[in-house]
mmCIF file of C-alpha atoms in Angstrom:
data_model
loop_
_atom_site.group_PDB
_atom_site.id
_atom_site.type_symbol
_atom_site.label_atom_id
_atom_site.label_comp_id
_atom_site.label_asym_id
_atom_site.label_seq_id
_atom_site.Cartn_x
_atom_site.Cartn_y
_atom_site.Cartn_z
ATOM 1 C CA UNK D 1 0.000 0.000 0.000
ATOM 2 C CA UNK D 2 1.337 3.415 -0.988
ATOM 3 C CA UNK D 3 -0.609 6.108 0.832
ATOM 4 C CA UNK D 4 -0.663 9.784 -0.089
ATOM 5 C CA UNK D 5 0.325 12.306 2.595
ATOM 6 C CA UNK D 6 -3.363 13.035 3.224
ATOM 7 C CA UNK D 7 -4.150 9.332 3.538
ATOM 8 C CA UNK D 8 -1.207 8.794 5.877
ATOM 9 C CA UNK D 9 -2.416 11.702 8.013
ATOM 10 C CA UNK D 10 -5.866 10.121 8.206
ATOM 11 C CA UNK D 11 -4.375 6.836 9.404
ATOM 12 C CA UNK D 12 -2.261 8.641 11.990
ATOM 13 C CA UNK D 13 -5.389 10.434 13.221
ATOM 14 C CA UNK D 14 -7.180 7.127 13.733
ATOM 15 C CA UNK D 15 -4.190 5.449 15.367
ATOM 16 C CA UNK D 16 -4.040 8.246 17.950
ATOM 17 C CA UNK D 17 -7.778 7.903 18.608
ATOM 18 C CA UNK D 18 -7.486 4.120 18.918
ATOM 19 C CA UNK D 19 -4.617 4.339 21.394
ATOM 20 C CA UNK D 20 -6.570 6.878 23.477
ATOM 21 C CA UNK D 21 -9.914 5.031 23.404
ATOM 22 C CA UNK D 22 -10.939 4.151 27.006
ATOM 23 C CA UNK D 23 -12.770 0.995 25.956
ATOM 24 C CA UNK D 24 -11.360 -1.169 28.741
ATOM 25 C CA UNK D 25 -13.508 0.625 31.264
ATOM 26 C CA UNK D 26 -16.194 -1.746 29.970
ATOM 27 C CA UNK D 27 -14.831 -4.024 27.221
ATOM 28 C CA UNK D 28 -12.273 -6.785 27.806
ATOM 29 C CA UNK D 29 -9.087 -7.803 26.008
ATOM 30 C CA UNK D 30 -10.101 -10.947 24.168
ATOM 31 C CA UNK D 31 -7.784 -13.876 23.407
ATOM 32 C CA UNK D 32 -6.209 -14.572 20.035
ATOM 33 C CA UNK D 33 -6.819 -18.301 20.040
ATOM 34 C CA UNK D 34 -5.344 -20.984 17.812
ATOM 35 C CA UNK D 35 -7.794 -23.135 15.837
ATOM 36 C CA UNK D 36 -5.830 -26.424 15.581
ATOM 37 C CA UNK D 37 -8.368 -28.513 13.656
ATOM 38 C CA UNK D 38 -9.061 -25.771 11.122
ATOM 39 C CA UNK D 39 -5.342 -25.039 10.824
ATOM 40 C CA UNK D 40 -4.562 -28.672 10.059
ATOM 41 C CA UNK D 41 -7.413 -28.971 7.571
ATOM 42 C CA UNK D 42 -6.356 -25.828 5.681
ATOM 43 C CA UNK D 43 -2.572 -26.192 5.931
ATOM 44 C CA UNK D 44 -2.184 -22.752 7.482
ATOM 45 C CA UNK D 45 -2.018 -21.343 10.994
ATOM 46 C CA UNK D 46 -5.502 -20.022 11.765
ATOM 47 C CA UNK D 47 -5.963 -17.738 14.757
ATOM 48 C CA UNK D 48 -9.381 -16.642 16.050
ATOM 49 C CA UNK D 49 -9.820 -13.234 17.661
ATOM 50 C CA UNK D 50 -12.520 -14.153 20.171
ATOM 51 C CA UNK D 51 -14.724 -11.057 20.224
ATOM 52 C CA UNK D 52 -17.645 -13.342 21.061
ATOM 53 C CA UNK D 53 -16.238 -13.276 24.614
ATOM 54 C CA UNK D 54 -17.065 -9.598 25.186
ATOM 55 C CA UNK D 55 -19.632 -8.720 27.903
ATOM 56 C CA UNK D 56 -22.291 -8.325 25.173
ATOM 57 C CA UNK D 57 -20.891 -11.289 23.164
ATOM 58 C CA UNK D 58 -19.798 -8.979 20.339
ATOM 59 C CA UNK D 59 -17.030 -6.474 19.514
ATOM 60 C CA UNK D 60 -19.639 -3.721 19.227
ATOM 61 C CA UNK D 61 -19.298 -2.810 22.895
ATOM 62 C CA UNK D 62 -15.936 -1.213 22.068
ATOM 63 C CA UNK D 63 -17.245 1.384 19.625
ATOM 64 C CA UNK D 64 -20.480 1.996 21.522
ATOM 65 C CA UNK D 65 -18.688 2.791 24.773
ATOM 66 C CA UNK D 66 -16.028 4.920 23.092
ATOM 67 C CA UNK D 67 -18.774 7.040 21.493
ATOM 68 C CA UNK D 68 -20.951 7.419 24.569
ATOM 69 C CA UNK D 69 -18.151 8.165 27.010
ATOM 70 C CA UNK D 70 -17.192 11.198 24.918
ATOM 71 C CA UNK D 71 -20.638 12.811 24.894
ATOM 72 C CA UNK D 72 -20.934 16.220 26.524
ATOM 73 C CA UNK D 73 -22.955 16.561 29.762
ATOM 74 C CA UNK D 74 -25.726 18.219 27.750
ATOM 75 C CA UNK D 75 -25.836 15.361 25.242
ATOM 76 C CA UNK D 76 -25.899 12.795 28.041
ATOM 77 C CA UNK D 77 -28.806 14.576 29.680
ATOM 78 C CA UNK D 78 -30.851 14.468 26.458
ATOM 79 C CA UNK D 79 -30.202 10.737 25.999
ATOM 80 C CA UNK D 80 -29.206 8.754 22.935
ATOM 81 C CA UNK D 81 -30.940 6.912 20.147
ATOM 82 C CA UNK D 82 -29.552 4.424 17.664
ATOM 83 C CA UNK D 83 -30.534 1.825 15.096
ATOM 84 C CA UNK D 84 -29.064 -1.642 15.151
ATOM 85 C CA UNK D 85 -29.619 -5.209 14.042
ATOM 86 C CA UNK D 86 -28.749 -6.203 17.598
ATOM 87 C CA UNK D 87 -25.071 -6.216 18.544
ATOM 88 C CA UNK D 88 -24.481 -2.455 18.535
ATOM 89 C CA UNK D 89 -27.830 -2.164 20.296
ATOM 90 C CA UNK D 90 -26.654 -4.274 23.200
ATOM 91 C CA UNK D 91 -23.372 -2.386 23.345
ATOM 92 C CA UNK D 92 -25.170 0.967 23.509
ATOM 93 C CA UNK D 93 -27.612 -0.380 26.102
ATOM 94 C CA UNK D 94 -24.824 -1.575 28.392
ATOM 95 C CA UNK D 95 -22.667 1.514 27.891
ATOM 96 C CA UNK D 96 -25.651 3.809 28.510
ATOM 97 C CA UNK D 97 -26.563 1.966 31.700
ATOM 98 C CA UNK D 98 -23.012 2.220 33.022
ATOM 99 C CA UNK D 99 -22.847 5.940 32.192
ATOM 100 C CA UNK D 100 -26.344 6.786 33.419
ATOM 101 C CA UNK D 101 -27.684 7.756 29.982
ATOM 102 C CA UNK D 102 -31.203 7.081 28.718
ATOM 103 C CA UNK D 103 -31.096 5.003 25.515
ATOM 104 C CA UNK D 104 -33.654 4.151 22.835
ATOM 105 C CA UNK D 105 -32.747 1.563 20.215
ATOM 106 C CA UNK D 106 -34.655 0.947 16.981
ATOM 107 C CA UNK D 107 -34.284 -2.630 15.754
ATOM 108 C CA UNK D 108 -35.670 -4.351 12.638
ATOM 109 C CA UNK D 109 -38.710 -6.576 13.056
ATOM 110 C CA UNK D 110 -36.503 -9.487 11.954
ATOM 111 C CA UNK D 111 -34.040 -9.037 14.839
ATOM 112 C CA UNK D 112 -33.453 -12.285 16.751
ATOM 113 C CA UNK D 113 -35.393 -12.257 20.019
ATOM 114 C CA UNK D 114 -32.179 -12.959 21.908
ATOM 115 C CA UNK D 115 -30.825 -9.557 20.856
ATOM 116 C CA UNK D 116 -34.056 -7.724 21.664
ATOM 117 C CA UNK D 117 -34.070 -9.210 25.153
ATOM 118 C CA UNK D 118 -30.391 -8.359 25.517
ATOM 119 C CA UNK D 119 -31.246 -4.685 24.963
ATOM 120 C CA UNK D 120 -34.216 -4.611 27.314
ATOM 121 C CA UNK D 121 -32.419 -6.566 30.029
ATOM 122 C CA UNK D 122 -29.717 -3.904 30.014
ATOM 123 C CA UNK D 123 -32.223 -1.149 30.679
ATOM 124 C CA UNK D 124 -32.695 0.399 27.242
ATOM 125 C CA UNK D 125 -35.922 0.882 25.296
ATOM 126 C CA UNK D 126 -36.162 -1.376 22.228
ATOM 127 C CA UNK D 127 -38.464 -0.282 19.410
ATOM 128 C CA UNK D 128 -39.066 -2.751 16.575
ATOM 129 C CA UNK D 129 -39.567 -1.135 13.179
ATOM 130 C CA UNK D 130 -39.017 -2.134 9.541
ATOM 131 C CA UNK D 131 -38.125 -5.359 7.792
ATOM 132 C CA UNK D 132 -34.378 -4.680 7.746
ATOM 133 C CA UNK D 133 -31.732 -2.330 9.096
ATOM 134 C CA UNK D 134 -32.133 0.465 6.489
ATOM 135 C CA UNK D 135 -35.767 0.972 7.545
ATOM 136 C CA UNK D 136 -34.854 0.934 11.226
ATOM 137 C CA UNK D 137 -32.079 3.443 10.558
ATOM 138 C CA UNK D 138 -34.380 5.889 8.784
ATOM 139 C CA UNK D 139 -36.907 5.692 11.622
ATOM 140 C CA UNK D 140 -34.214 6.207 14.278
ATOM 141 C CA UNK D 141 -32.858 9.285 12.496
ATOM 142 C CA UNK D 142 -36.388 10.744 12.354
ATOM 143 C CA UNK D 143 -36.862 10.096 16.078
ATOM 144 C CA UNK D 144 -33.516 11.732 16.862
ATOM 145 C CA UNK D 145 -34.577 14.875 14.988
ATOM 146 C CA UNK D 146 -37.950 14.928 16.741
ATOM 147 C CA UNK D 147 -36.679 14.303 20.282
ATOM 148 C CA UNK D 148 -33.304 16.036 20.283
ATOM 149 C CA UNK D 149 -31.571 12.869 21.432
ATOM 150 C CA UNK D 150 -28.039 12.250 20.208
ATOM 151 C CA UNK D 151 -27.906 9.711 17.381
ATOM 152 C CA UNK D 152 -25.166 7.123 17.869
ATOM 153 C CA UNK D 153 -24.281 5.493 14.571
ATOM 154 C CA UNK D 154 -23.532 1.762 14.702
ATOM 155 C CA UNK D 155 -20.595 2.220 12.315
ATOM 156 C CA UNK D 156 -20.427 5.604 10.550
ATOM 157 C CA UNK D 157 -18.705 7.619 13.262
ATOM 158 C CA UNK D 158 -14.970 8.229 13.910
ATOM 159 C CA UNK D 159 -15.275 7.462 17.637
ATOM 160 C CA UNK D 160 -17.083 4.192 16.908
ATOM 161 C CA UNK D 161 -14.448 3.269 14.312
ATOM 162 C CA UNK D 162 -11.657 4.062 16.787
ATOM 163 C CA UNK D 163 -13.292 1.906 19.442
ATOM 164 C CA UNK D 164 -13.479 -1.027 17.054
ATOM 165 C CA UNK D 165 -9.877 -0.401 16.017
ATOM 166 C CA UNK D 166 -8.720 -1.481 19.471
ATOM 167 C CA UNK D 167 -9.261 -5.033 18.180
ATOM 168 C CA UNK D 168 -6.285 -4.521 15.850
ATOM 169 C CA UNK D 169 -4.187 -2.989 18.608
ATOM 170 C CA UNK D 170 -4.654 -6.170 20.627
ATOM 171 C CA UNK D 171 -3.925 -8.478 17.692
ATOM 172 C CA UNK D 172 -0.577 -6.848 16.907
ATOM 173 C CA UNK D 173 0.421 -6.934 20.571
ATOM 174 C CA UNK D 174 -0.698 -10.552 20.985
ATOM 175 C CA UNK D 175 1.041 -11.727 17.807
ATOM 176 C CA UNK D 176 4.158 -9.645 17.059
ATOM 177 C CA UNK D 177 5.571 -12.309 14.728
ATOM 178 C CA UNK D 178 4.710 -13.175 11.134
ATOM 179 C CA UNK D 179 1.163 -12.268 10.201
ATOM 180 C CA UNK D 180 0.049 -12.624 6.609
ATOM 181 C CA UNK D 181 -3.577 -11.493 6.609
ATOM 182 C CA UNK D 182 -6.464 -10.464 8.841
ATOM 183 C CA UNK D 183 -9.945 -11.435 7.675
ATOM 184 C CA UNK D 184 -12.649 -9.060 8.897
ATOM 185 C CA UNK D 185 -16.467 -9.325 8.769
ATOM 186 C CA UNK D 186 -18.038 -6.354 7.006
ATOM 187 C CA UNK D 187 -21.450 -4.823 7.596
ATOM 188 C CA UNK D 188 -21.399 -1.049 7.750
ATOM 189 C CA UNK D 189 -17.595 -0.941 7.764
ATOM 190 C CA UNK D 190 -16.746 0.358 11.237
ATOM 191 C CA UNK D 191 -14.768 -2.710 12.310
ATOM 192 C CA UNK D 192 -12.760 -3.135 9.124
ATOM 193 C CA UNK D 193 -12.018 0.601 8.919
ATOM 194 C CA UNK D 194 -10.662 0.662 12.468
ATOM 195 C CA UNK D 195 -8.607 -2.487 11.972
ATOM 196 C CA UNK D 196 -7.297 -1.399 8.570
ATOM 197 C CA UNK D 197 -6.292 2.061 9.765
ATOM 198 C CA UNK D 198 -4.281 0.714 12.693
ATOM 199 C CA UNK D 199 -2.673 -2.214 10.886
ATOM 200 C CA UNK D 200 -1.780 -0.370 7.682
ATOM 201 C CA UNK D 201 -0.157 2.431 9.677
ATOM 202 C CA UNK D 202 2.002 0.096 11.777
ATOM 203 C CA UNK D 203 2.289 -3.114 9.719
ATOM 204 C CA UNK D 204 1.449 -2.185 6.101
ATOM 205 C CA UNK D 205 2.674 -5.559 4.816
ATOM 206 C CA UNK D 206 -0.236 -7.331 6.551
ATOM 207 C CA UNK D 207 -3.160 -7.875 4.190
ATOM 208 C CA UNK D 208 -6.609 -6.691 5.262
ATOM 209 C CA UNK D 209 -9.332 -8.794 3.672
ATOM 210 C CA UNK D 210 -13.002 -7.997 4.147
ATOM 211 C CA UNK D 211 -15.626 -10.736 4.079
ATOM 212 C CA UNK D 212 -19.265 -9.938 3.321
ATOM 213 C CA UNK D 213 -22.436 -11.926 2.993
ATOM 214 C CA UNK D 214 -23.287 -12.230 -0.685
ATOM 215 C CA UNK D 215 -26.714 -10.879 0.308
ATOM 216 C CA UNK D 216 -25.371 -7.588 1.720
ATOM 217 C CA UNK D 217 -22.093 -6.896 -0.076
ATOM 218 C CA UNK D 218 -22.170 -3.106 0.169
ATOM 219 C CA UNK D 219 -18.398 -2.569 0.521
ATOM 220 C CA UNK D 220 -17.577 -4.695 -2.506
ATOM 221 C CA UNK D 221 -20.185 -2.798 -4.536
ATOM 222 C CA UNK D 222 -18.736 0.536 -3.404
ATOM 223 C CA UNK D 223 -15.165 -0.426 -4.260
ATOM 224 C CA UNK D 224 -16.208 -1.627 -7.714
ATOM 225 C CA UNK D 225 -18.160 1.598 -8.356
ATOM 226 C CA UNK D 226 -15.511 3.837 -6.794
ATOM 227 C CA UNK D 227 -18.158 5.407 -4.567
ATOM 228 C CA UNK D 228 -20.703 4.434 -1.936
ATOM 229 C CA UNK D 229 -23.793 2.783 -3.373
ATOM 230 C CA UNK D 230 -27.046 1.662 -1.809
ATOM 231 C CA UNK D 231 -28.064 -1.960 -2.350
ATOM 232 C CA UNK D 232 -31.703 -2.388 -3.443
ATOM 233 C CA UNK D 233 -32.256 -5.081 -0.805
ATOM 234 C CA UNK D 234 -30.338 -7.075 1.801
ATOM 235 C CA UNK D 235 -30.670 -10.605 3.160
ATOM 236 C CA UNK D 236 -31.103 -11.031 6.905
ATOM 237 C CA UNK D 237 -29.685 -14.498 7.658
ATOM 238 C CA UNK D 238 -26.433 -12.788 8.679
ATOM 239 C CA UNK D 239 -28.445 -10.113 10.456
ATOM 240 C CA UNK D 240 -25.400 -8.516 12.095
ATOM 241 C CA UNK D 241 -24.102 -7.338 8.696
ATOM 242 C CA UNK D 242 -27.407 -6.726 6.890
ATOM 243 C CA UNK D 243 -26.486 -3.190 5.799
ATOM 244 C CA UNK D 244 -27.369 -1.612 2.453
ATOM 245 C CA UNK D 245 -24.677 1.088 2.304
ATOM 246 C CA UNK D 246 -21.144 1.254 3.643
ATOM 247 C CA UNK D 247 -20.523 4.121 6.055
ATOM 248 C CA UNK D 248 -18.927 7.303 4.698
ATOM 249 C CA UNK D 249 -16.187 7.502 7.348
ATOM 250 C CA UNK D 250 -15.379 3.819 6.976
ATOM 251 C CA UNK D 251 -15.251 3.966 3.189
ATOM 252 C CA UNK D 252 -12.786 6.847 3.402
ATOM 253 C CA UNK D 253 -10.339 4.388 4.990
ATOM 254 C CA UNK D 254 -11.370 1.190 3.202
ATOM 255 C CA UNK D 255 -10.951 2.595 -0.301
ATOM 256 C CA UNK D 256 -7.154 2.631 0.082
ATOM 257 C CA UNK D 257 -6.470 0.338 3.068
ATOM 258 C CA UNK D 258 -8.487 -2.797 2.316
ATOM 259 C CA UNK D 259 -6.628 -5.151 -0.022
ATOM 260 C CA UNK D 260 -9.541 -7.382 -0.975
ATOM 261 C CA UNK D 261 -13.212 -7.992 -0.286
ATOM 262 C CA UNK D 262 -14.884 -11.348 -0.877
ATOM 263 C CA UNK D 263 -18.423 -12.631 -0.458
ATOM 264 C CA UNK D 264 -19.645 -15.917 0.991
ATOM 265 C CA UNK D 265 -22.956 -17.777 0.953
ATOM 266 C CA UNK D 266 -25.278 -18.635 3.823
ATOM 267 C CA UNK D 267 -24.295 -22.296 3.528
ATOM 268 C CA UNK D 268 -20.624 -21.369 3.831
ATOM 269 C CA UNK D 269 -21.474 -19.417 6.985
ATOM 270 C CA UNK D 270 -23.233 -22.425 8.465
ATOM 271 C CA UNK D 271 -20.193 -24.608 7.729
ATOM 272 C CA UNK D 272 -17.918 -21.998 9.324
ATOM 273 C CA UNK D 273 -20.069 -21.920 12.464
ATOM 274 C CA UNK D 274 -19.464 -25.661 12.750
ATOM 275 C CA UNK D 275 -15.717 -25.228 12.160
ATOM 276 C CA UNK D 276 -15.510 -22.706 14.984
ATOM 277 C CA UNK D 277 -17.546 -24.946 17.259
ATOM 278 C CA UNK D 278 -15.297 -27.930 16.535
ATOM 279 C CA UNK D 279 -12.219 -25.951 17.617
ATOM 280 C CA UNK D 280 -13.615 -23.848 20.471
ATOM 281 C CA UNK D 281 -16.909 -25.423 21.577
ATOM 282 C CA UNK D 282 -18.456 -21.981 21.163
ATOM 283 C CA UNK D 283 -21.418 -21.178 18.919
ATOM 284 C CA UNK D 284 -20.972 -18.171 16.668
ATOM 285 C CA UNK D 285 -23.750 -16.200 14.995
ATOM 286 C CA UNK D 286 -23.733 -16.138 11.158
ATOM 287 C CA UNK D 287 -22.114 -12.704 10.866
ATOM 288 C CA UNK D 288 -19.520 -13.761 13.436
ATOM 289 C CA UNK D 289 -18.431 -16.644 11.211
ATOM 290 C CA UNK D 290 -17.851 -14.538 8.089
ATOM 291 C CA UNK D 291 -14.089 -14.319 8.541
ATOM 292 C CA UNK D 292 -13.604 -18.075 8.920
ATOM 293 C CA UNK D 293 -15.778 -18.683 5.853
ATOM 294 C CA UNK D 294 -13.621 -16.160 4.020
ATOM 295 C CA UNK D 295 -10.383 -17.876 5.027
ATOM 296 C CA UNK D 296 -11.668 -21.210 3.749
ATOM 297 C CA UNK D 297 -12.642 -19.661 0.431
ATOM 298 C CA UNK D 298 -9.313 -17.820 0.169
ATOM 299 C CA UNK D 299 -7.322 -21.029 0.722
ATOM 300 C CA UNK D 300 -9.459 -22.892 -1.828
ATOM 301 C CA UNK D 301 -8.945 -20.146 -4.395
ATOM 302 C CA UNK D 302 -5.259 -19.432 -3.915
ATOM 303 C CA UNK D 303 -3.857 -22.728 -2.632
ATOM 304 C CA UNK D 304 -2.229 -20.808 0.220
ATOM 305 C CA UNK D 305 -0.042 -22.915 2.514
ATOM 306 C CA UNK D 306 2.002 -22.149 5.610
ATOM 307 C CA UNK D 307 0.552 -18.693 6.167
ATOM 308 C CA UNK D 308 -0.614 -17.142 9.449
ATOM 309 C CA UNK D 309 -4.184 -15.949 9.048
ATOM 310 C CA UNK D 310 -6.358 -14.218 11.649
ATOM 311 C CA UNK D 311 -10.162 -14.414 11.620
ATOM 312 C CA UNK D 312 -12.223 -11.946 13.662
ATOM 313 C CA UNK D 313 -14.825 -14.089 15.460
ATOM 314 C CA UNK D 314 -17.065 -11.087 15.893
ATOM 315 C CA UNK D 315 -20.153 -12.247 17.770
ATOM 316 C CA UNK D 316 -22.208 -15.050 19.293
ATOM 317 C CA UNK D 317 -25.730 -13.640 19.516
ATOM 318 C CA UNK D 318 -27.726 -16.346 17.771
ATOM 319 C CA UNK D 319 -31.189 -17.585 18.661
ATOM 320 C CA UNK D 320 -31.093 -21.137 19.998
ATOM 321 C CA UNK D 321 -33.930 -22.206 17.692
ATOM 322 C CA UNK D 322 -31.781 -21.275 14.675
ATOM 323 C CA UNK D 323 -29.234 -23.966 15.417
ATOM 324 C CA UNK D 324 -31.154 -26.787 13.707
ATOM 325 C CA UNK D 325 -31.125 -24.847 10.434
ATOM 326 C CA UNK D 326 -27.418 -24.071 10.832
ATOM 327 C CA UNK D 327 -26.573 -27.735 11.494
ATOM 328 C CA UNK D 328 -28.614 -28.931 8.516
ATOM 329 C CA UNK D 329 -27.073 -26.426 6.109
ATOM 330 C CA UNK D 330 -23.548 -27.026 7.419
ATOM 331 C CA UNK D 331 -23.877 -30.701 6.498
ATOM 332 C CA UNK D 332 -24.892 -29.729 2.944
ATOM 333 C CA UNK D 333 -22.393 -26.896 2.393
ATOM 334 C CA UNK D 334 -20.403 -27.256 -0.845
ATOM 335 C CA UNK D 335 -16.638 -27.005 -0.912
ATOM 336 C CA UNK D 336 -15.558 -23.390 -1.382
ATOM 337 C CA UNK D 337 -14.467 -22.565 -4.916
ATOM 338 C CA UNK D 338 -12.933 -19.616 -6.741
ATOM 339 C CA UNK D 339 -16.302 -18.898 -8.371
ATOM 340 C CA UNK D 340 -17.495 -16.739 -5.486
ATOM 341 C CA UNK D 341 -17.068 -13.020 -6.081
ATOM 342 C CA UNK D 342 -14.103 -11.047 -4.807
ATOM 343 C CA UNK D 343 -12.652 -7.627 -5.429
ATOM 344 C CA UNK D 344 -8.965 -6.794 -5.098
ATOM 345 C CA UNK D 345 -7.358 -3.394 -5.523
ATOM 346 C CA UNK D 346 -4.905 -3.111 -8.386
ATOM 347 C CA UNK D 347 -2.005 -2.809 -5.948
ATOM 348 C CA UNK D 348 -3.721 -5.175 -3.530
ATOM 349 C CA UNK D 349 -2.376 -7.897 -1.346
ATOM 350 C CA UNK D 350 0.091 -10.096 -3.278
ATOM 351 C CA UNK D 351 -0.969 -13.086 -1.198
ATOM 352 C CA UNK D 352 -4.415 -13.137 -2.714
ATOM 353 C CA UNK D 353 -3.749 -12.633 -6.385
ATOM 354 C CA UNK D 354 -5.290 -15.569 -8.302
#
């Protein structure tokens, strides 16, 4: 990656914000755990960044707390409102409770009940509206204008991005040796922007590879078009990443820091959930398994061997009654093949060139 002076200044800005983010007042440092069975099967060293072990079972607590803790006293007094498919919602609910802030969260009607209960059990108001995240987002923005509450974006905010970037800070400290690529789930782009900014500033040789559901591939569409685009519809199986448009702040970083973006199918996600379970005995939600599904597809496409690859295991908020479907589809999942779509920048990661 060759960054312009302006791009380098942007990365430096985010690195400073990441290093200063007080996320550990609420979030925890999660382990970077080896996945021995998956590593043996793929012929590479696979490491899982266990963000499913956060207090809200998702990395989202990092960005939510970093945003809320920096509100002014006047903003805190008015309260906050956000829209979320569930994981950011629980992060905002917990952060707001700890900081004594009133919180209202708009969630799609399709949100898993587990996530709705997670919000209400943490003291926030959960309003269900719309069939998918874009509808919930529009309604939340209207409510923010009407009530004067501060809107807390789930991904399109520099403080949220910086909070999520602390994931990368931990990875580089936990694994100072050879690291070939980090695979990152992509929804609205806050996580991958934070990780990419930190890693490309300090370890530019490490590839940053985004993994999207093929039913909500808004970053890949934006990179192909050279600008942010809005998808006409999104699938909700991977509800945590069911976003129709990449965030503006995130895209500003991703357009020059992300080496490649690939898409995976629902069946591949189900198979990846099983892979993670086999190695960790933990059950990941579909969006949380995106990175592992991406690694499997990458190895199948490139024949990579002997590399050190990190997957962000981003969340574990899955309804129990969904597990039968996941198990059935995992058993039927086809072997990954190069036919699935991917986008690589012209000067992108040399590891992933077909």
